[in-house]
Amino acid sequence: MCFAVAPDGVANCSALAPAPSLRSTSCEFFCHMTQRLQAALDHSRYLQRLFTQQPALALATEDRLDLPFTRQEMEAALPDPSSDDEAALAIALRRLRQRVMARLLARDLGGLADLDEVVTTVSDLAEVVIGAALDLVSRPDPRHGQPIGEESGTPQRLLVVGMGKLGGRELNASSDIDLIFVYPEDGETDGPRHISNHEWFARAGRRLIALLNDVSADGFVFRVDMRLRPYGDSGPLVCSFAALENYLLTQGREWERYAWIKGRPIAAEPAQEAALMQLITPFVYRKYLDYGAYASMRDLHGQIRREVARRELADNIKLGPGGIREIEFIAQVFQLIRGGRRPALRLRPTRQVLAELAAMGQLEPDTVEELDAAYVFLRNLEHRLQYLDDNQTQMLPSNDEDRGRIAHSLGFTSWDDFLSVLDRHRHCVARHFEQVFALPQAEGDAVHPLAGLWLGIADGQDAGARLSQLGFQNPGEIERQLSAIAHSSRYQTLADKSRRRLDALIPPLVEVAARYPNPDATLTRILRFLETISRRESYLALLAEHPQTLSRLAGMHSASAWVADYLRQHPILLDELLDARLLYAPPDWPKLRAQLKADLDAHAGDSEVEMDLLRHFQHQQVFRLVAQDLAGRWPLTQLSDHLSDLADLVLDVTLNRTWAELSKRHRERASFAAIGYGKLGGKELGYGSDLDVIFIYDDPDPDAGELYARLARRVMSWLSTTTPAGSLYEIDLRLRPNGSSGLLVSSLDAFKRYQSDEAWVWEHQALTRARFAAGDEELGRRFEVVRRELLAQRRDPQRLAEEVVKMRERMLVTHPALEHDVKHRRGGLVDVEFIVQYLVLAHAYALPALLDNSGNIALLGVAADAGLIPKNLSVEAQEAYRHLRELQHAERLEGAPPDATKLAAIEPYCEAVRSLWHLVFD
């Protein structure tokens, strides 16, 4: 029986009241009720059939139409959980599903529910019915008892893993549910008749499927799909943790990694859920950046596209071009690539993943906004297709009547209007999908013009003339290097896929290297880098998938030998070359600190992982800064400020993490600080600089000294230990009181006493550049008060000058004043620093502005303004210091001392420094 709709749009009441129990109900009430349900009744033949068969359900639906169907309401509708009546539970589950779907469908089509409510309600229903069925089938039976683990000797319970949209809590209105059954341990049952755990759980699994999937007079609850289990339809229905782990290690395929992204135990005990996810996570999320996922996902999508074409499914809004699956693929490929490094990406709901990708800067906000809008539109459309007859379908209707229903239910006046919006969304999704998954040249049909050169060298042909034409200055040496790669055992034993990728990469890299002023050095460095990464298929895949990175890679290798070495040590930084927006964005240290803290919090308690994350973070920020430096984005002073800010951040985060790990700590926050000296203290850090620090504390607890010494050792270990991710900083503690023989940490009072009574002049010189770097900020402020008091003491200028000169002469013994050494040469950086330090120690008592740790250039200006040194010599010494630091910085990047031309250019400035030295100290 269908609902007859009168010309005024009100459903024929007689169609709603065939049951005797409702014949006394007034027609006026039914007419009122059907008006509230009219949108749903007009759209859904399934709802018409359901209400015809169960008029009481129509009344109940209308009565609570304004309220979402909650999980608590679902649980209250279930039979007594102590009942063993399987048949009664089966009936109750099916009737619960009817009640939930009737109200949900009516609310959605009546404009009372949004997409989030729909998927949440259906997902809640699935979890509730699975939990109820699992409880019943998990009870011990009189004959076999219960399964017992052979290792633990404890009762075992079946784990039902929800995959796909159930795992992601994104179920649609007529979803299948994809399940996998696992159990922790093999063993046997403890009843009168023993059977294996495997057999017991297989029986339980079949009973659970029947409770949900079997069709009765009341319909079904959910269609159950078990094909995602190990070995698919041909595999056993259930498997142990050990069997699942072995399968994933030896048989697991790439598409299964994609499927397990959403895998989630349903109604499981927390300990069992944690144990299962600990097993699954390494299979899904690799420790390194897994750019091979592009090709795997592209292959999987290609199979789907071919199946769509074969079955003529172009109108399928899930599998067709620009459909739901392509949005899911975009989100999940980033999860597979980066989820091992970024736990924040280990999310299951697609929309949450897209939002996180925008927050991380991996996708543009506009892109995510368009994909999210398309996803909402397509999922709402999917539900309306399924509401028609309660079918699991994503196909657009072909008849005009259903087309009209679909268009009207989505707020369109005609099918054509609806179709134009649908096409716009699908075209948008397809465009973004192609941008993410476009087949790179290195894997496509195009052959690079220099492919013949590389293959010819591999075959022993002479390529010198062609290399010379390209601009290489020593073509014979370049040919030798290329030939050495082609005939190396490393190259010959590469996997076929890796060797093909390397073959595709070398020709374009030869081409881009030839464009730089130093082509030979550029290509030599690149080839050394390729040799380092050749066995890491993921890195080759990154370059192959993103050929636009090759020019950036060549540019950085051309500009700096130091950068080339840094990339060789940390090839994971290749990832930074992908997005120029992120690579060249100025650092936002508060935001980066929050990001680092979130990543560390996700692994709290696992110090090895935390140390690696800290190293990856620091390397990433250094690499971004050096890229910006090479691009001319920063003057040296600002670059040094950023490198110093990075060191402060790493020190502070390390101090907080290590303090939290210490046992027997007596306070929430440590009264402890790291004080920076030298380049760190003066905020003049360069690439690869050591950190000169001392540790101080201010804590009356009698055990404070021992506790903070343990903390200092832990901090040093975190910072200086080399892990698989590399190293952070070398820590130099020789400037602490009593030097290498002194205590590792000092109280603030002890530090003050030592500096007042025992410290050498050179230690006060060092104190002029000291500053609070990390830890307790209040203690840092008190340290600064002490520092100023110590430096402001009145000293004998003559005796002070003699001590500073003696210290400079002792330094020349170990560091001779060589002309090319811009730091130690006479008139070099050290001379400027000693002049400034003398001026501070000699005159700060009368000129407090000298106590500011504002840098040597600024302090020379302060001294000149006060008449302590001639203005002209101050200006020239400032220029000398600036130019000398730039030469020192360039030497670090280029890996070679400055040439004669550069040294000659700075000689006039060095002469001014020497003149100022004689004026101050003679």
Coordinates of C-alpha atoms in Angstrom, one line a residue, residues 140-663:
P140 CA 30.3 -19.1 28.2
D141 CA 28.1 -22.0 27.1
P142 CA 27.5 -25.1 29.3
R143 CA 29.1 -27.5 26.9
H144 CA 32.4 -25.7 25.9
G145 CA 32.8 -23.1 28.6
Q146 CA 34.8 -20.0 27.7
P147 CA 38.0 -19.5 25.7
I148 CA 41.2 -19.3 27.8
G149 CA 44.5 -17.8 26.5
E150 CA 47.3 -20.4 26.5
E151 CA 49.9 -17.8 27.5
S152 CA 48.0 -15.6 30.0
G153 CA 45.6 -18.3 31.3
T154 CA 42.9 -15.6 31.4
P155 CA 39.4 -15.6 29.7
Q156 CA 39.5 -14.3 26.1
R157 CA 37.0 -12.0 24.4
L158 CA 36.2 -11.5 20.7
L159 CA 37.2 -8.1 19.3
V160 CA 35.0 -6.7 16.6
V161 CA 36.9 -4.3 14.5
G162 CA 34.9 -1.7 12.6
M163 CA 36.4 -0.8 9.3
G164 CA 35.5 1.8 6.6
K165 CA 32.7 4.2 7.5
L166 CA 31.9 2.4 10.7
G167 CA 35.5 2.8 11.9
G168 CA 35.3 6.5 11.0
R169 CA 31.9 6.9 12.6
E170 CA 30.7 8.1 9.2
L171 CA 28.0 5.4 8.4
N172 CA 25.4 6.3 5.8
A173 CA 21.7 5.6 6.1
S174 CA 21.8 2.2 4.5
S175 CA 25.4 1.2 5.0
D176 CA 26.9 -2.2 5.0
I177 CA 29.3 -2.5 8.0
D178 CA 32.8 -3.8 7.3
L179 CA 34.0 -6.0 10.2
I180 CA 37.0 -8.0 11.1
F181 CA 37.0 -10.5 14.0
V182 CA 40.2 -11.0 16.1
Y183 CA 41.0 -12.4 19.5
P184 CA 44.1 -12.0 21.6
E185 CA 45.4 -15.5 22.2
D186 CA 45.1 -19.0 20.9
G187 CA 44.3 -21.7 23.4
E188 CA 41.2 -23.8 24.2
T189 CA 38.0 -23.6 26.2
D190 CA 37.6 -24.6 29.8
G191 CA 34.2 -26.4 29.6
P192 CA 33.5 -30.2 29.7
R193 CA 34.2 -30.5 26.0
H194 CA 37.3 -28.6 25.0
I195 CA 37.5 -26.9 21.6
S196 CA 40.1 -24.5 20.3
N197 CA 39.7 -20.8 20.9
H198 CA 39.7 -20.3 17.2
E199 CA 36.7 -22.6 16.7
W200 CA 34.9 -21.0 19.7
F201 CA 35.4 -17.5 18.3
A202 CA 34.4 -18.6 14.8
R203 CA 31.1 -19.9 16.1
A204 CA 30.6 -16.7 18.1
G205 CA 31.4 -14.6 15.0
R206 CA 28.9 -16.5 12.8
R207 CA 26.2 -16.0 15.5
L208 CA 27.0 -12.3 15.7
I209 CA 26.7 -12.0 11.9
A210 CA 23.4 -13.7 11.9
L211 CA 22.0 -11.4 14.6
L212 CA 22.8 -8.4 12.5
N213 CA 22.6 -9.6 8.9
D214 CA 19.9 -12.2 8.5
V215 CA 16.7 -11.0 7.0
S216 CA 13.5 -11.8 8.8
A217 CA 9.9 -10.5 8.8
D218 CA 11.3 -7.5 10.6
G219 CA 14.0 -7.0 8.0
F220 CA 17.7 -6.8 9.0
V221 CA 19.8 -4.7 11.2
F222 CA 23.0 -4.1 9.1
R223 CA 24.4 -6.0 6.2
V224 CA 27.7 -7.4 7.3
D225 CA 30.7 -7.5 5.0
M226 CA 33.7 -9.5 6.1
R227 CA 35.8 -9.3 3.0
L228 CA 38.4 -7.0 4.5
R229 CA 39.7 -9.7 6.8
P230 CA 43.1 -11.3 6.2
Y231 CA 42.9 -13.3 2.9
G232 CA 39.4 -12.0 2.2
D233 CA 36.6 -14.4 1.5
S234 CA 39.1 -17.3 1.4
G235 CA 40.5 -16.6 4.8
P236 CA 39.3 -17.8 8.2
L237 CA 36.5 -15.9 9.8
V238 CA 38.5 -15.0 12.9
C239 CA 42.2 -14.8 13.6
S240 CA 44.4 -14.3 16.7
F241 CA 46.6 -11.2 17.3
A242 CA 49.6 -13.2 16.4
A243 CA 48.1 -14.5 13.2
L244 CA 47.0 -11.0 12.2
E245 CA 50.5 -9.5 12.9
N246 CA 52.1 -12.3 10.9
Y247 CA 49.7 -11.7 8.0
L248 CA 50.3 -7.9 8.0
L249 CA 54.1 -8.4 8.1
T250 CA 54.3 -11.0 5.4
Q251 CA 51.1 -10.6 3.2
G252 CA 49.7 -7.2 4.0
R253 CA 49.1 -5.1 0.8
E254 CA 49.1 -1.4 0.3
W255 CA 45.3 -1.2 -0.1
E256 CA 45.0 -2.8 3.4
R257 CA 47.1 0.0 4.9
Y258 CA 44.5 2.4 3.4
A259 CA 41.7 0.3 4.8
W260 CA 43.2 0.0 8.3
I261 CA 43.4 3.8 8.6
K262 CA 39.8 3.7 9.8
G263 CA 40.1 0.4 11.7
R264 CA 38.6 0.7 15.2
P265 CA 37.6 -1.9 17.8
I266 CA 33.9 -1.7 18.7
A267 CA 32.8 -2.2 22.4
A268 CA 36.3 -3.4 23.3
E269 CA 38.0 -3.2 26.7
P270 CA 40.6 -0.3 26.7
A271 CA 43.6 -2.7 27.3
Q272 CA 42.6 -5.0 24.4
E273 CA 42.0 -2.0 22.1
A274 CA 45.4 -0.5 22.9
A275 CA 47.1 -3.9 22.3
L276 CA 45.4 -4.3 18.9
M277 CA 46.2 -0.7 17.8
Q278 CA 49.8 -1.1 18.9
L279 CA 50.0 -4.0 16.5
I280 CA 48.2 -2.2 13.6
T281 CA 49.8 1.3 13.8
P282 CA 53.3 0.3 12.5
F283 CA 51.7 -1.4 9.5
V284 CA 49.6 1.6 8.6
Y285 CA 51.9 4.5 9.6
R286 CA 55.6 4.3 8.7
K287 CA 58.3 6.0 10.7
Y288 CA 59.5 7.9 7.7
L289 CA 57.7 10.1 5.2
D290 CA 56.1 7.5 2.9
Y291 CA 55.9 9.1 -0.5
G292 CA 55.5 5.6 -2.1
A293 CA 51.8 6.0 -1.0
Y294 CA 51.1 8.2 -4.0
A295 CA 51.8 5.5 -6.4
S296 CA 49.9 2.9 -4.4
M297 CA 46.9 5.1 -4.0
R298 CA 47.0 6.0 -7.6
D299 CA 47.1 2.3 -8.6
L300 CA 44.1 1.6 -6.4
H301 CA 42.2 4.5 -7.8
G302 CA 43.0 3.4 -11.3
Q303 CA 41.5 0.0 -10.6
I304 CA 38.4 1.7 -9.3
R305 CA 38.2 3.9 -12.4
R306 CA 38.5 0.9 -14.7
E307 CA 35.8 -0.9 -12.8
V308 CA 33.6 2.2 -13.0
A309 CA 34.1 2.3 -16.7
R310 CA 33.5 -1.4 -17.2
R311 CA 30.3 -1.4 -15.2
E312 CA 29.2 2.0 -16.6
L313 CA 29.1 3.6 -13.1
A314 CA 29.9 7.2 -14.2
D315 CA 26.7 8.3 -12.3
N316 CA 27.9 6.7 -9.1
I317 CA 28.5 9.6 -6.7
K318 CA 30.9 7.5 -4.6
L319 CA 33.1 5.8 -7.1
G320 CA 32.7 7.9 -10.2
P321 CA 34.9 10.9 -11.1
G322 CA 34.8 13.6 -8.5
G323 CA 33.0 11.4 -6.1
I324 CA 33.2 10.7 -2.3
R325 CA 36.0 8.2 -2.7
E326 CA 38.3 10.8 -4.3
I327 CA 37.8 13.1 -1.4
E328 CA 38.6 10.2 1.0
F329 CA 41.7 9.3 -1.1
I330 CA 43.0 12.9 -0.9
A331 CA 42.7 12.9 2.9
Q332 CA 44.1 9.4 3.3
V333 CA 47.2 9.7 1.1
F334 CA 48.4 12.5 3.4
Q335 CA 47.7 10.3 6.4
L336 CA 49.7 7.4 4.9
I337 CA 52.6 9.7 4.0
R338 CA 52.8 11.8 7.2
G339 CA 50.9 9.9 9.9
G340 CA 54.0 8.1 11.1
R341 CA 55.6 11.5 11.9
R342 CA 52.5 13.4 12.8
P343 CA 50.2 11.5 15.2
A344 CA 47.7 14.4 14.9
L345 CA 46.9 13.0 11.4
R346 CA 45.9 9.6 12.8
L347 CA 42.3 10.5 12.6
R348 CA 39.4 8.5 11.2
P349 CA 36.6 11.0 10.1
T350 CA 37.4 12.4 6.7
R351 CA 36.3 15.9 7.5
Q352 CA 38.5 16.1 10.6
V353 CA 41.5 14.9 8.6
L354 CA 40.9 17.6 6.0
A355 CA 40.7 20.3 8.7
E356 CA 44.0 19.0 10.2
L357 CA 45.7 19.2 6.8
A358 CA 44.6 22.8 6.5
A359 CA 45.9 23.5 10.0
M360 CA 49.2 21.9 9.2
G361 CA 49.5 23.9 5.9
Q362 CA 49.5 20.7 3.8
L363 CA 46.4 21.9 1.9
E364 CA 45.3 25.4 1.3
P365 CA 42.3 26.5 3.4
D366 CA 40.3 27.3 0.2
T367 CA 41.0 23.8 -1.1
V368 CA 39.8 22.2 2.2
E369 CA 36.7 24.5 2.2
E370 CA 35.8 23.3 -1.3
L371 CA 36.4 19.7 -0.6
D372 CA 34.5 19.8 2.7
A373 CA 31.5 21.5 0.9
A374 CA 31.6 18.9 -1.8
Y375 CA 31.8 16.1 0.8
V376 CA 28.7 17.4 2.7
F377 CA 26.8 17.8 -0.5
L378 CA 27.7 14.3 -1.8
R379 CA 27.0 12.6 1.5
N380 CA 23.6 14.3 1.8
L381 CA 22.8 13.3 -1.7
E382 CA 24.0 9.7 -0.9
H383 CA 21.5 9.6 2.0
R384 CA 18.6 10.8 -0.1
L385 CA 19.4 8.1 -2.8
Q386 CA 19.2 5.5 0.0
Y387 CA 16.1 6.9 1.7
L388 CA 14.1 6.1 -1.4
D389 CA 14.0 2.3 -0.9
D390 CA 16.5 1.7 1.9
N391 CA 19.0 0.4 -0.6
Q392 CA 22.8 0.6 -0.4
T393 CA 23.2 2.7 -3.5
Q394 CA 25.1 5.7 -4.8
M395 CA 23.7 5.7 -8.3
L396 CA 21.8 8.7 -9.6
P397 CA 18.2 7.7 -10.6
S398 CA 17.3 7.4 -14.3
N399 CA 13.6 8.0 -14.0
D400 CA 12.0 11.4 -13.9
E401 CA 9.9 10.7 -10.8
D402 CA 12.8 9.8 -8.6
R403 CA 14.9 12.6 -10.0
G404 CA 12.3 15.1 -9.0
R405 CA 12.2 13.6 -5.5
I406 CA 16.0 13.9 -5.2
A407 CA 16.1 17.5 -6.5
H408 CA 13.2 18.7 -4.3
S409 CA 14.6 17.0 -1.2
L410 CA 17.8 19.0 -1.6
G411 CA 16.0 22.3 -2.1
F412 CA 16.2 22.5 -5.9
T413 CA 13.2 23.3 -8.1
S414 CA 14.4 21.1 -11.0
W415 CA 16.7 18.2 -11.8
D416 CA 18.7 20.5 -14.1
D417 CA 19.3 23.0 -11.4
F418 CA 20.4 20.2 -9.0
L419 CA 22.7 18.7 -11.7
S420 CA 24.5 21.9 -12.4
V421 CA 25.5 22.2 -8.7
L422 CA 26.4 18.5 -8.5
D423 CA 28.6 18.8 -11.5
R424 CA 30.3 21.9 -10.1
H425 CA 31.2 20.0 -6.9
R426 CA 32.4 16.9 -8.8
H427 CA 34.5 18.9 -11.2
C428 CA 36.0 20.7 -8.1
V429 CA 36.8 17.4 -6.4
A430 CA 38.3 15.9 -9.6
R431 CA 40.5 19.0 -10.1
H432 CA 41.9 18.8 -6.6
F433 CA 42.3 15.0 -6.9
E434 CA 44.3 15.4 -10.1
Q435 CA 46.5 18.1 -8.5
V436 CA 47.4 15.7 -5.7
F437 CA 47.7 12.5 -7.7
A438 CA 48.9 13.8 -11.1
L439 CA 51.3 11.3 -12.7
P440 CA 54.8 12.9 -12.6
Q441 CA 57.0 13.1 -15.6
A442 CA 59.4 10.7 -14.0
E443 CA 56.7 8.0 -14.0
G444 CA 54.9 9.0 -17.2
D445 CA 55.4 8.3 -20.9
A446 CA 57.6 11.4 -21.6
V447 CA 61.3 10.7 -22.1
H448 CA 63.7 13.3 -20.9
P449 CA 66.0 14.8 -23.6
L450 CA 69.1 13.7 -21.6
A451 CA 67.9 10.2 -20.9
G452 CA 70.1 9.0 -23.8
L453 CA 73.1 10.6 -22.2
W454 CA 72.6 8.8 -18.9
L455 CA 71.9 5.4 -20.6
G456 CA 74.8 5.9 -22.9
I457 CA 77.2 6.5 -20.0
A458 CA 75.8 3.3 -18.4
D459 CA 76.6 1.5 -21.6
G460 CA 80.1 2.8 -21.7
Q461 CA 79.6 5.5 -24.4
D462 CA 81.6 8.7 -24.4
A463 CA 79.5 11.6 -23.2
G464 CA 82.2 14.2 -22.7
A465 CA 81.3 16.4 -25.7
R466 CA 77.6 16.6 -24.7
L467 CA 78.5 17.4 -21.1
S468 CA 80.8 20.2 -22.3
Q469 CA 78.0 21.6 -24.4
L470 CA 75.8 21.7 -21.4
G471 CA 78.4 23.9 -19.6
F472 CA 80.3 21.5 -17.3
Q473 CA 83.8 22.7 -16.8
N474 CA 85.4 19.3 -16.3
P475 CA 83.2 17.0 -18.4
G476 CA 85.5 14.1 -18.0
E477 CA 85.2 14.1 -14.2
I478 CA 81.4 14.4 -14.4
E479 CA 81.3 11.5 -16.8
R480 CA 83.5 9.5 -14.4
Q481 CA 81.1 10.2 -11.5
L482 CA 78.0 9.2 -13.5
S483 CA 79.7 6.1 -14.8
A484 CA 80.7 5.1 -11.3
I485 CA 77.1 5.3 -10.2
A486 CA 75.9 3.3 -13.2
H487 CA 78.4 0.5 -12.6
S488 CA 78.3 0.5 -8.8
S489 CA 77.1 -2.6 -6.9
R490 CA 74.6 -0.3 -5.0
Y491 CA 72.9 0.7 -8.3
Q492 CA 73.0 -2.8 -9.8
T493 CA 71.3 -4.3 -6.7
L494 CA 68.6 -1.7 -6.4
A495 CA 65.0 -3.0 -6.6
D496 CA 63.6 -2.5 -10.1
K497 CA 61.2 0.2 -9.1
S498 CA 64.0 2.2 -7.3
R499 CA 66.4 1.8 -10.3
R500 CA 63.7 3.0 -12.7
R501 CA 63.1 6.0 -10.5
L502 CA 66.8 6.8 -10.3
D503 CA 67.1 6.4 -14.1
A504 CA 64.3 8.9 -14.5
L505 CA 65.7 11.4 -12.0
I506 CA 69.4 11.7 -13.1
P507 CA 68.7 13.2 -16.5
P508 CA 66.7 16.2 -15.2
L509 CA 69.1 16.7 -12.4
V510 CA 72.0 16.9 -14.8
E511 CA 70.0 19.4 -16.7
V512 CA 69.1 21.7 -13.8
A513 CA 72.6 21.5 -12.3
A514 CA 74.0 22.7 -15.7
R515 CA 72.0 26.0 -15.3
Y516 CA 74.0 27.1 -12.2
P517 CA 77.3 29.1 -12.2
N518 CA 79.1 26.2 -10.6
P519 CA 77.6 23.2 -12.5
D520 CA 80.3 20.7 -11.6
A521 CA 80.2 21.3 -7.9
T522 CA 76.4 21.3 -8.0
L523 CA 76.0 18.0 -9.8
T524 CA 78.8 16.4 -7.7
R525 CA 77.0 17.3 -4.5
I526 CA 73.7 16.1 -5.9
L527 CA 75.1 12.8 -7.0
R528 CA 76.6 12.2 -3.6
F529 CA 73.1 12.9 -2.2
L530 CA 71.5 10.5 -4.6
E531 CA 73.9 7.8 -3.6
T532 CA 72.9 8.4 0.1
I533 CA 69.2 8.0 -0.6
S534 CA 69.2 5.5 -3.4
R535 CA 68.2 2.6 -1.1
R536 CA 65.4 4.6 0.4
E537 CA 62.6 4.1 -2.1
S538 CA 60.4 6.7 -0.3
Y539 CA 62.9 9.5 -1.0
L540 CA 63.2 8.6 -4.6
A541 CA 59.4 8.5 -4.8
L542 CA 59.2 12.0 -3.3
L543 CA 61.5 13.4 -6.0
A544 CA 59.7 11.4 -8.7
E545 CA 56.3 12.5 -7.5
H546 CA 57.2 16.2 -7.2
P547 CA 59.6 17.1 -10.1
Q548 CA 59.2 20.8 -9.2
T549 CA 61.5 20.0 -6.2
L550 CA 64.4 19.2 -8.4
S551 CA 65.2 22.9 -9.2
R552 CA 65.0 23.8 -5.5
L553 CA 67.2 20.8 -4.6
A554 CA 69.8 21.8 -7.2
G555 CA 69.7 25.5 -6.1
M556 CA 70.5 24.6 -2.5
H557 CA 73.3 22.2 -3.5
S558 CA 74.7 24.9 -5.7
A559 CA 74.6 27.6 -3.1
S560 CA 76.1 25.8 -0.2
A561 CA 78.4 22.8 0.6
W562 CA 77.1 22.9 4.2
V563 CA 73.5 22.6 3.1
A564 CA 74.4 19.7 0.8
D565 CA 76.0 17.9 3.7
Y566 CA 73.1 18.8 6.0
L567 CA 70.7 17.2 3.5
R568 CA 72.8 14.1 3.2
Q569 CA 72.7 13.7 7.0
H570 CA 69.0 14.4 7.2
P571 CA 67.4 13.4 3.9
I572 CA 63.9 13.5 5.5
L573 CA 64.2 17.3 5.0
L574 CA 63.5 16.7 1.3
D575 CA 59.9 17.0 2.4
E576 CA 60.5 20.7 3.1
L577 CA 61.2 21.4 -0.6
L578 CA 57.6 20.5 -1.6
D579 CA 55.8 23.7 -0.5
A580 CA 57.4 27.1 -1.0
R581 CA 54.8 28.7 1.2
L582 CA 56.0 26.7 4.3
L583 CA 59.6 26.7 3.3
Y584 CA 59.9 30.5 3.1
A585 CA 57.3 31.4 5.8
P586 CA 58.9 33.5 8.6
P587 CA 59.0 31.4 11.8
D588 CA 56.1 31.9 14.2
W589 CA 57.8 30.6 17.4
P590 CA 54.8 30.5 19.7
K591 CA 52.8 28.6 17.1
L592 CA 55.7 26.2 16.4
R593 CA 56.2 25.7 20.2
A594 CA 52.5 24.7 20.5
Q595 CA 52.9 22.3 17.5
L596 CA 56.0 20.7 19.0
K597 CA 54.3 20.3 22.4
A598 CA 51.3 18.6 20.8
D599 CA 53.5 16.2 19.0
L600 CA 55.5 15.4 22.1
D601 CA 52.4 15.1 24.2
A602 CA 51.2 12.4 21.8
H603 CA 54.2 10.3 22.8
A604 CA 54.6 11.4 26.5
G605 CA 56.6 8.9 28.4
D606 CA 58.4 7.4 25.4
S607 CA 61.7 9.5 25.7
E608 CA 63.3 7.9 22.6
V609 CA 60.4 8.9 20.4
E610 CA 60.3 12.4 22.0
M611 CA 64.0 12.9 21.4
D612 CA 63.6 12.0 17.8
L613 CA 60.7 14.3 17.4
L614 CA 62.7 17.1 19.0
R615 CA 65.5 16.5 16.5
H616 CA 63.2 16.4 13.5
F617 CA 61.6 19.7 14.6
Q618 CA 65.0 21.4 15.1
H619 CA 66.4 20.2 11.8
Q620 CA 63.2 21.3 10.0
Q621 CA 63.4 24.8 11.4
V622 CA 67.2 25.1 10.7
F623 CA 66.6 24.0 7.1
R624 CA 63.8 26.5 6.6
L625 CA 66.0 29.2 8.0
V626 CA 68.9 28.3 5.7
A627 CA 66.5 28.2 2.7
Q628 CA 65.3 31.7 3.6
D629 CA 68.9 32.8 4.2
L630 CA 70.0 31.6 0.7
A631 CA 67.0 33.4 -0.8
G632 CA 68.2 36.6 0.8
R633 CA 65.2 36.9 3.2
W634 CA 67.2 37.7 6.3
P635 CA 70.0 40.0 7.2
L636 CA 72.6 38.1 9.3
T637 CA 71.6 39.7 12.6
Q638 CA 67.9 38.6 12.2
L639 CA 69.0 35.2 11.1
S640 CA 71.1 34.8 14.2
D641 CA 68.2 36.0 16.4
H642 CA 66.0 33.3 14.9
L643 CA 68.6 30.6 15.3
S644 CA 69.0 31.7 19.0
D645 CA 65.3 31.8 19.5
L646 CA 65.1 28.2 18.1
A647 CA 67.9 27.1 20.6
D648 CA 66.0 28.8 23.5
L649 CA 62.8 27.0 22.5
V650 CA 64.5 23.6 22.2
L651 CA 66.3 24.2 25.6
D652 CA 63.1 25.2 27.3
V653 CA 61.0 22.3 25.9
T654 CA 63.7 19.8 26.8
L655 CA 64.0 21.2 30.3
N656 CA 60.2 20.9 30.8
R657 CA 60.0 17.3 29.4
T658 CA 63.0 16.0 31.4
W659 CA 61.7 17.6 34.6
A660 CA 58.3 15.9 34.1
E661 CA 60.1 12.6 33.8
L662 CA 62.2 12.9 37.0
S663 CA 61.0 10.8 39.9

